[in-house]
Coordinates of C-alpha atoms in Angstrom, one line a residue:
M1 CA -27.3 19.6 -3.6
Y2 CA -25.3 19.7 -0.1
Q3 CA -25.4 23.0 2.3
A4 CA -23.9 24.1 5.1
T5 CA -23.1 27.0 7.2
V6 CA -20.1 28.1 8.7
G7 CA -20.5 31.6 10.6
Q8 CA -22.8 33.6 8.8
R9 CA -22.0 32.4 5.2
G10 CA -23.7 29.5 3.6
Y11 CA -22.1 27.3 1.4
R12 CA -23.7 25.0 -1.5
F13 CA -22.1 21.9 -3.2
D14 CA -23.5 20.5 -6.7
D15 CA -23.1 17.2 -6.0
L16 CA -21.6 14.2 -4.0
R17 CA -18.1 14.3 -5.8
Q18 CA -17.8 18.1 -5.5
L19 CA -18.4 17.8 -1.8
M20 CA -16.3 14.6 -1.3
A21 CA -13.5 16.8 -3.0
K22 CA -14.1 19.9 -0.7
A23 CA -13.8 18.1 2.2
S24 CA -10.4 16.6 1.8
P25 CA -7.2 18.5 3.4
A26 CA -5.4 20.4 1.6
R27 CA -3.2 19.1 -1.0
S28 CA -1.5 20.1 -4.1
G29 CA -2.5 17.3 -6.4
D30 CA -6.2 18.6 -5.9
Y31 CA -5.3 22.6 -6.5
L32 CA -3.8 21.5 -9.6
A33 CA -7.3 19.1 -10.8
E34 CA -9.0 22.6 -9.7
V35 CA -11.7 20.2 -7.1
A36 CA -9.9 21.3 -3.7
A37 CA -11.6 24.0 -1.4
Q38 CA -10.9 28.0 -1.9
S39 CA -10.4 28.1 1.8
A40 CA -10.3 26.6 5.1
E41 CA -13.8 27.9 5.8
E42 CA -15.1 26.3 2.7
R43 CA -13.5 23.0 3.6
M44 CA -14.8 23.0 7.1
A45 CA -18.4 23.7 5.1
A46 CA -18.1 20.6 3.3
R47 CA -17.0 18.7 6.0
I48 CA -20.1 19.4 7.9
A49 CA -22.0 18.7 5.2
L50 CA -20.2 15.3 5.0
A51 CA -21.0 14.1 8.3
D52 CA -24.5 14.7 8.2
L53 CA -24.7 12.3 5.0
P54 CA -26.0 8.5 5.5
L55 CA -23.4 5.9 4.6
K56 CA -26.2 4.7 2.5
A57 CA -25.9 7.7 -0.1
F58 CA -22.7 5.7 -1.1
L59 CA -24.6 3.0 -2.7
Q60 CA -27.0 4.9 -4.2
Q61 CA -24.6 7.9 -6.2
T62 CA -21.4 7.0 -7.6
L63 CA -18.6 9.3 -8.0
V64 CA -17.4 8.1 -11.2
P65 CA -20.6 6.7 -14.0
Y66 CA -21.1 2.7 -13.0
E67 CA -21.9 2.6 -17.2
Q68 CA -18.3 4.0 -18.3
D69 CA -15.8 2.6 -15.2
E70 CA -15.3 -1.6 -14.5
V71 CA -14.4 -0.4 -11.0
T72 CA -17.6 1.2 -10.1
R73 CA -19.1 -1.7 -11.5
L74 CA -16.7 -3.8 -9.2
I75 CA -17.3 -1.6 -5.9
I76 CA -21.1 -1.8 -6.4
D77 CA -21.8 -5.4 -7.7
S78 CA -19.4 -6.5 -5.1
H79 CA -20.6 -4.4 -1.9
D80 CA -21.8 -7.3 0.5
A81 CA -24.9 -6.1 2.4
A82 CA -25.3 -8.3 5.0
A83 CA -21.5 -7.3 6.6
F84 CA -23.1 -3.4 5.6
E85 CA -26.3 -3.9 7.8
P86 CA -24.4 -3.1 11.0
I87 CA -23.3 -0.1 10.1
S88 CA -26.1 0.6 7.6
H89 CA -28.1 2.9 9.6
L90 CA -25.2 5.3 10.0
T91 CA -24.1 8.8 8.8
V92 CA -20.9 9.8 8.0
G93 CA -20.0 11.6 11.5
D94 CA -21.8 8.6 13.1
F95 CA -19.3 6.5 11.4
R96 CA -16.4 8.2 12.5
D97 CA -18.0 8.1 16.2
W98 CA -18.6 4.0 15.7
L99 CA -14.9 3.4 14.9
L100 CA -13.7 5.3 17.6
S101 CA -15.6 3.7 20.1
E102 CA -14.8 0.1 21.9
Q103 CA -17.6 -1.4 20.1
A104 CA -15.9 -1.6 16.9
D105 CA -13.2 -4.0 18.0
S106 CA -11.2 -6.2 15.6
A107 CA -12.9 -8.5 15.5
M108 CA -16.2 -6.4 14.1
L109 CA -14.1 -4.0 11.9
A110 CA -13.5 -8.1 10.2
Q111 CA -16.9 -8.6 10.2
V112 CA -17.5 -5.5 8.4
A113 CA -14.7 -4.6 6.4
T114 CA -16.6 -5.9 3.1
G115 CA -19.9 -4.0 3.6
I116 CA -17.7 -0.8 3.2
T117 CA -17.5 0.8 0.0
P118 CA -13.7 2.8 -0.8
E119 CA -15.6 6.0 -1.1
M120 CA -17.2 5.1 2.7
A121 CA -13.6 4.8 4.1
A122 CA -12.8 8.3 2.2
A123 CA -15.6 9.7 3.0
V124 CA -14.5 9.3 6.8
S125 CA -11.1 9.9 6.8
K126 CA -11.9 13.5 5.5
I127 CA -13.4 13.7 9.0
M128 CA -10.5 12.4 11.1
R129 CA -7.6 13.8 12.5
N130 CA -4.4 11.7 12.2
Q131 CA -4.5 10.4 15.8
D132 CA -8.3 9.2 14.7
L133 CA -6.5 7.5 11.4
I134 CA -3.7 5.9 13.5
L135 CA -6.1 4.5 16.2
V136 CA -8.7 2.8 13.7
A137 CA -6.2 1.4 11.7
K138 CA -4.5 -0.2 14.6
K139 CA -7.5 -2.3 15.5
C140 CA -7.7 -3.4 11.9
R141 CA -6.2 -6.9 11.6
V142 CA -5.2 -8.2 8.3
V143 CA -3.2 -11.5 7.8
T144 CA -1.9 -13.1 4.5
R145 CA 0.4 -15.9 4.1
F146 CA 2.4 -17.4 1.2
R147 CA 5.6 -18.7 2.6
N148 CA 5.1 -16.8 5.8
T149 CA 2.8 -14.9 8.2
I150 CA 2.1 -11.2 7.4
G151 CA 0.1 -9.1 9.5
L152 CA 0.2 -10.4 12.9
P153 CA -0.4 -7.9 16.0
G154 CA 3.2 -6.5 17.0
H155 CA 4.4 -7.9 14.1
L156 CA 6.3 -5.4 11.4
S157 CA 7.7 -6.9 8.0
V158 CA 9.5 -5.2 5.3
R159 CA 10.2 -5.7 1.8
L160 CA 13.8 -6.1 0.7
Q161 CA 13.9 -3.9 -2.5
P162 CA 18.0 -4.4 -4.2
N163 CA 17.5 -2.4 -7.1
H164 CA 20.1 -1.4 -9.2
P165 CA 20.7 1.1 -12.6
T166 CA 21.7 -1.8 -14.7
D167 CA 19.9 -5.0 -13.7
S168 CA 23.7 -6.3 -12.3
L169 CA 23.1 -9.7 -11.0
Q170 CA 25.8 -8.9 -8.6
G171 CA 25.1 -5.9 -7.4
I172 CA 21.2 -6.8 -6.8
A173 CA 23.0 -9.9 -5.1
A174 CA 25.4 -7.8 -3.2
S175 CA 22.0 -5.6 -1.9
M176 CA 20.4 -8.9 -0.7
L177 CA 22.8 -9.8 0.8
D178 CA 23.2 -6.4 3.0
G179 CA 19.3 -7.0 3.3
L180 CA 19.1 -10.5 5.1
L181 CA 22.1 -9.4 7.2
Y182 CA 20.2 -7.0 8.5
G183 CA 17.1 -8.8 9.2
S184 CA 15.2 -7.5 6.2
G185 CA 13.3 -9.7 3.8
D186 CA 10.2 -11.2 5.4
A187 CA 7.7 -8.9 3.6
V188 CA 8.9 -9.9 -0.2
V189 CA 12.6 -9.6 -1.7
G190 CA 11.4 -7.8 -4.9
I191 CA 13.3 -6.0 -7.3
N192 CA 12.0 -3.0 -9.7
P193 CA 13.8 -4.3 -12.8
A194 CA 15.6 -1.4 -14.6
S195 CA 14.7 -3.4 -18.5
D196 CA 12.1 -5.2 -19.3
S197 CA 13.7 -7.7 -21.8
L198 CA 12.5 -10.7 -21.2
P199 CA 15.6 -13.1 -20.8
L200 CA 17.1 -10.2 -18.2
L201 CA 14.2 -10.8 -16.0
E202 CA 13.5 -14.8 -16.4
K203 CA 17.7 -14.7 -15.0
L204 CA 16.2 -12.4 -12.2
N205 CA 13.8 -14.8 -11.1
Y206 CA 15.7 -17.9 -11.1
M207 CA 18.3 -16.0 -9.3
L208 CA 16.0 -14.8 -6.3
D209 CA 14.6 -17.9 -6.8
D210 CA 18.2 -19.8 -5.9
V211 CA 19.0 -17.7 -3.0
I212 CA 15.6 -18.4 -1.3
Q213 CA 16.0 -21.8 -2.1
R214 CA 19.5 -22.9 -1.5
F215 CA 19.1 -21.4 2.0
A216 CA 15.8 -22.4 2.9
I217 CA 14.5 -18.7 3.6
P218 CA 11.0 -18.3 4.6
T219 CA 9.9 -15.9 2.1
Q220 CA 8.8 -14.8 -1.2
S221 CA 10.6 -13.1 -4.4
C222 CA 8.5 -10.6 -7.0
V223 CA 10.2 -9.0 -10.2
L224 CA 8.0 -6.0 -10.2
T225 CA 7.4 -5.8 -14.2
H226 CA 4.2 -5.4 -15.9
V227 CA 2.1 -8.2 -15.6
T228 CA 2.1 -9.1 -18.9
N229 CA 5.6 -9.8 -18.8
T230 CA 5.0 -11.8 -15.6
L231 CA 2.1 -14.3 -17.8
R232 CA 4.9 -14.8 -20.2
L233 CA 7.8 -15.5 -18.1
M234 CA 5.3 -18.3 -16.5
E235 CA 4.4 -19.5 -19.6
R236 CA 8.4 -20.0 -20.1
G237 CA 7.9 -22.2 -16.9
A238 CA 9.9 -19.0 -14.7
P239 CA 10.1 -19.6 -11.0
V240 CA 7.5 -17.2 -10.4
D241 CA 6.1 -16.8 -6.9
L242 CA 3.9 -13.1 -6.4
V243 CA 2.2 -11.2 -9.7
F244 CA 3.0 -7.7 -9.4
Q245 CA 0.8 -4.6 -10.8
S246 CA 0.9 -1.2 -10.3
I247 CA -3.1 -0.2 -10.3
A248 CA -5.5 2.6 -9.6
G249 CA -9.0 3.8 -9.0
T250 CA -10.7 3.9 -12.3
E251 CA -11.2 1.9 -15.6
A252 CA -9.3 4.8 -17.3
A253 CA -6.4 5.1 -15.5
N254 CA -6.1 1.4 -15.2
R255 CA -6.5 1.1 -18.8
G256 CA -3.3 3.5 -18.9
F257 CA -1.2 1.1 -16.5
G258 CA -2.2 -1.3 -19.4
I259 CA -4.5 -3.5 -17.5
S260 CA -8.3 -4.5 -17.0
L261 CA -9.6 -6.3 -14.3
A262 CA -10.0 -9.4 -16.3
L263 CA -6.4 -9.1 -16.8
L264 CA -5.5 -9.5 -13.2
A265 CA -7.9 -12.5 -12.9
E266 CA -5.7 -14.4 -15.5
A267 CA -2.3 -13.6 -13.8
Q268 CA -3.9 -14.4 -10.6
Q269 CA -5.2 -18.1 -11.8
A270 CA -1.5 -18.5 -13.4
A271 CA 0.1 -18.0 -10.5
L272 CA -2.2 -20.2 -8.3
S273 CA -1.9 -23.0 -10.6
L274 CA 1.9 -23.0 -10.0
K275 CA 1.1 -23.9 -6.2
R276 CA 4.5 -22.1 -5.0
G277 CA 2.8 -21.3 -1.7
T278 CA 3.5 -23.5 1.2
L279 CA 1.4 -22.0 4.0
G280 CA -1.1 -19.7 1.7
D281 CA -2.3 -19.0 -1.9
N282 CA -2.0 -15.2 -1.2
V283 CA -0.1 -14.4 -4.4
M284 CA -0.6 -10.7 -5.6
Y285 CA 1.3 -7.7 -5.1
F286 CA 0.3 -4.5 -5.8
E287 CA 1.3 -0.8 -5.8
T288 CA -0.7 2.7 -5.7
G289 CA -0.2 6.0 -4.9
Q290 CA -2.1 9.3 -4.4
G291 CA -2.0 11.4 -7.7
S292 CA -2.1 8.5 -10.3
C293 CA -5.5 8.9 -11.5
L294 CA -5.0 12.6 -12.0
S295 CA -1.3 12.1 -13.8
A296 CA -3.3 10.1 -16.2
N297 CA -6.2 12.6 -16.4
A298 CA -8.5 9.4 -15.6
H299 CA -10.1 10.7 -12.0
H300 CA -13.6 11.7 -13.7
G301 CA -13.3 15.3 -11.6
V302 CA -12.9 13.1 -8.6
D303 CA -10.3 13.8 -5.1
Q304 CA -7.3 11.9 -5.5
Q305 CA -7.7 10.8 -1.8
T306 CA -11.1 9.0 -3.2
C307 CA -9.3 7.8 -6.2
E308 CA -6.7 5.7 -4.6
A309 CA -9.4 4.8 -2.2
R310 CA -11.1 2.9 -5.0
A311 CA -7.7 1.4 -6.2
Y312 CA -8.0 -0.6 -3.1
A313 CA -11.3 -1.9 -4.3
V314 CA -9.6 -3.7 -7.3
A315 CA -6.9 -4.8 -5.1
R316 CA -9.2 -6.4 -2.8
H317 CA -10.9 -8.2 -5.3
F318 CA -7.4 -10.8 -5.8
S319 CA -6.9 -11.0 -2.2
P320 CA -3.1 -10.0 -2.2
L321 CA -0.5 -10.9 0.4
L322 CA 1.1 -7.3 0.3
I323 CA -0.1 -4.0 -1.3
N324 CA 1.5 -0.5 -0.8
T325 CA 0.8 3.0 -1.3
V326 CA 4.3 4.6 -2.7
V327 CA 3.1 7.7 -1.1
G328 CA 5.2 10.4 -1.8
F329 CA 7.0 9.0 -5.3
I330 CA 4.7 10.7 -7.9
G331 CA 5.6 14.2 -7.2
P332 CA 5.3 17.5 -5.4
E333 CA 2.5 18.0 -7.9
Y334 CA 0.4 15.9 -6.0
L335 CA 1.9 16.1 -2.6
Y336 CA 3.4 19.0 -2.2
D337 CA 5.4 18.6 1.3
G338 CA 6.1 16.8 4.6
K339 CA 3.0 17.6 6.1
Q340 CA 0.7 16.7 3.1
I341 CA 2.9 13.6 2.4
I342 CA 2.6 12.6 6.3
R343 CA -1.3 13.1 6.0
A344 CA -2.0 11.2 2.8
G345 CA 0.5 7.9 4.0
L346 CA -1.9 8.1 7.4
E347 CA -5.3 8.1 5.1
D348 CA -4.1 5.5 2.9
H349 CA -3.0 3.0 5.7
F350 CA -6.7 3.7 7.4
C351 CA -8.5 3.2 4.1
G352 CA -6.8 0.1 3.0
K353 CA -7.0 -1.5 6.5
L354 CA -10.8 -0.4 7.3
L355 CA -11.5 -2.2 3.9
G356 CA -9.6 -5.4 4.9
L357 CA -6.3 -4.7 3.3
P358 CA -2.6 -6.1 4.2
L359 CA -1.6 -2.2 3.6
G360 CA 2.4 -1.4 4.0
C361 CA 3.7 1.7 2.6
D362 CA 6.7 3.1 0.9
V363 CA 7.4 5.8 3.2
C364 CA 9.2 8.3 0.4
Y365 CA 9.5 11.2 -1.3
T366 CA 11.3 12.8 -4.3
N367 CA 13.8 15.0 -4.2
H368 CA 12.2 17.8 -5.8
A369 CA 9.7 17.8 -3.2
E370 CA 9.2 20.0 0.1
A371 CA 10.2 17.5 2.2
D372 CA 13.1 15.2 4.0
Q373 CA 14.1 12.2 6.1
D374 CA 13.2 13.7 9.0
D375 CA 9.1 13.9 7.6
M376 CA 9.9 10.4 6.7
D377 CA 10.9 9.6 10.5
T378 CA 7.7 11.1 11.2
L379 CA 5.4 9.4 9.0
L380 CA 7.3 5.7 9.7
T381 CA 6.9 6.1 13.3
L382 CA 3.2 7.1 13.0
L383 CA 2.6 4.2 10.4
A384 CA 4.1 1.7 12.4
A385 CA 2.1 2.7 15.7
A386 CA -1.0 2.4 13.6
G387 CA 0.1 -1.5 12.6
L388 CA 1.6 -0.8 9.3
T389 CA 1.7 -4.3 7.9
F390 CA 5.3 -3.6 5.9
L391 CA 7.8 -1.2 4.5
I392 CA 10.4 -0.6 2.2
G393 CA 14.1 -1.4 2.8
V394 CA 16.8 0.0 0.5
P395 CA 20.4 0.2 1.2
G396 CA 20.9 3.6 2.2
A397 CA 17.1 4.7 1.9
D398 CA 18.2 5.9 -1.3
D399 CA 17.2 4.2 -4.4
I400 CA 19.8 4.5 -7.1
M401 CA 17.6 2.9 -10.0
L402 CA 14.3 4.6 -9.2
N403 CA 16.1 7.7 -8.2
Y404 CA 13.9 8.6 -4.8
Q405 CA 14.0 8.5 -1.0
S406 CA 13.0 6.0 0.8
T407 CA 13.4 4.0 4.1
S408 CA 16.6 1.8 4.8
F409 CA 17.5 -1.2 7.1
H410 CA 18.2 0.9 9.8
D411 CA 15.1 2.3 9.6
A412 CA 13.1 -1.0 10.1
L413 CA 15.8 -1.6 13.1
Y414 CA 14.8 1.7 14.5
I415 CA 10.9 1.0 14.6
R416 CA 11.4 -2.5 15.8
E417 CA 13.5 -1.5 18.6
L418 CA 11.4 1.5 19.5
L419 CA 8.1 -0.1 19.7
G420 CA 9.1 -4.0 20.0
L421 CA 8.0 -5.4 16.3
K422 CA 8.6 -8.6 15.4
H423 CA 9.3 -10.2 11.8
A424 CA 7.1 -12.8 10.5
P425 CA 7.5 -16.0 12.5
E426 CA 8.4 -18.2 10.0
F427 CA 11.3 -15.5 8.9
A428 CA 12.1 -14.8 13.1
A429 CA 13.1 -18.6 13.0
W430 CA 15.4 -18.7 10.0
L431 CA 17.3 -15.5 11.3
A432 CA 17.8 -17.3 14.4
A433 CA 18.7 -20.7 12.9
M434 CA 20.8 -18.6 10.5
N435 CA 22.7 -17.1 13.4
I436 CA 21.9 -13.7 12.3
T437 CA 19.8 -13.1 15.2
D438 CA 20.4 -13.7 18.8
E439 CA 17.9 -15.4 21.1
R440 CA 16.2 -11.8 21.9
G441 CA 15.7 -11.3 18.1
R442 CA 18.7 -9.0 17.7
L443 CA 21.4 -8.4 15.0
R444 CA 24.9 -10.3 15.7
D445 CA 27.8 -9.4 13.7
A446 CA 28.3 -11.4 10.6
A447 CA 31.3 -13.4 10.8
A448 CA 33.5 -13.4 7.7
N449 CA 32.6 -17.1 7.2
H450 CA 29.0 -16.5 7.5
P451 CA 27.4 -18.7 4.4
L452 CA 25.5 -15.8 2.9
L453 CA 29.1 -13.9 2.6
L454 CA 30.5 -17.2 1.2
A455 CA 27.6 -17.2 -1.2
L456 CA 28.0 -13.9 -2.6
Q457 CA 31.9 -14.3 -2.6
G458 CA 31.0 -17.6 -5.0
E459 CA 28.8 -15.2 -7.5
R460 CA 31.3 -12.7 -7.6
T461 CA 33.9 -15.5 -8.8

C-alpha cells in the first residue's frame, strides 16, 4: 500500500499497478479501463507517492504476473544488473533529477539503458513535464544500420509509405517516385498492403527490390504484413529486407496479434540468414501504439502508457533497425484529443530512447478524434527537437488505404529546414548523385528526363 497527502486529504493506493495508473496524465483509454485518477488532486497524490518509490521496487514487484506473462519474464530475466548499478540507489524522483543533470550525458545514458526496465521508464515519465521528456530524449543516442546509418545526431530519417487501397503496383510506384524526388525514404520504403495474398505480397517485395537495386538506393524495403507471411515469403525466396510486426506489452495482447517471442526469434534468424544488409544486421521493424493491450482486453489492469513501454522490452530484445509508435492511430477511445496525442507521443519517444531503441513516430490521428493537422505540426516539431529517429512520409499526409492523417513529404522538408536536420549520410550522397538535391542538400526541380521519371513511364507502358 502507498500513501500521500495533498492539502488536508490523504490518499491510499492499494498496489503498484494502481499507483502507476493513478499517476498517469489524463487520457481517455485509462478512463475507459477504469484505472485513471478521479481528480487532479488524486493524480498529484499518486505522483508524490511514486516519486518516493525506489527504482529497485520494480525488480521486486511485477505489474503483470511473472508466471502468466512471457513479456514480464523477458523483462525480469534479461535485466542487466551491472548496467543498473549506477542508478540502483535512486528513487523515481531522484531518477528524474539525475536524468536531467549534466552527469546523465549521452554516454552515461547508453551505459545504463539495459539496466532500465520499461516500468522504470514509464514511472519516471509520469512525473516529468513535456520539456523534461524532450530534453532527456535528446541526449539519448541510438544508431542502427542495414544499408544505411540511422539515428546519428543531427539527422532525421523518413519512412516512405506509398500505400494504395487496391495494392496497385503502378499507384504504389507513383507514390514511391513522389517520395524519392522529395528526398524521403532513407528510413525504409514500407508498404502496408491491403491484401494478405501471398502472390501479391511477393510481387510487392520484388517491385521494391527492383527499384532499390536498379537505382542503387542505399535504403531498405519492407512489406508490412504479418510475420508468418514474411516467413513464407522468405521460404519462397522473395527478396525480404526487413521483418515487420506490430507488437504489444503483454503476452495476451501479442497472442491477439498472432505472435510470440519464439515466433519473432524464428523470423529474425531467417532474415539474418539472407545477409541482405550491407552495413549492418538490424533486420526487424516494429510498430506499437498506446491502447493496443486495452483494445484486446489484455492489459491486466495496467495503464496504457506502461503497457506501451513494456512493448519496448519486446522490441529491444530483437535489436530492430526501426520501431515507431503509431501514436494517434487507434482512435479517441484511447487518446481523445490533440493534447493527449501530443503528450503520448513525447512519452513514447522518451521511454523508447531511454531503453536504447531507435524510436520513431507516426505523428497521426484519425478523423473522428478531436485533433487536427496543427496538433500534428506541434507534435512533429517537439519530437524533432527531442531527436526523433524517423517520421512517416505519406503523399499529402492523407493515407488513402489506412484512412488516417499522418505526415507528408513536405512536412519532412519543413522540419529539416527548421532544425537543420540531415538525411542518413549514405542516402544524402545518393540524392546528390541523382541530382535530386544540391550541394547544400536542398531539393532541385526534377527535370522531365530524370531517370526516376523515365522509369515510372516505362512501368506504365
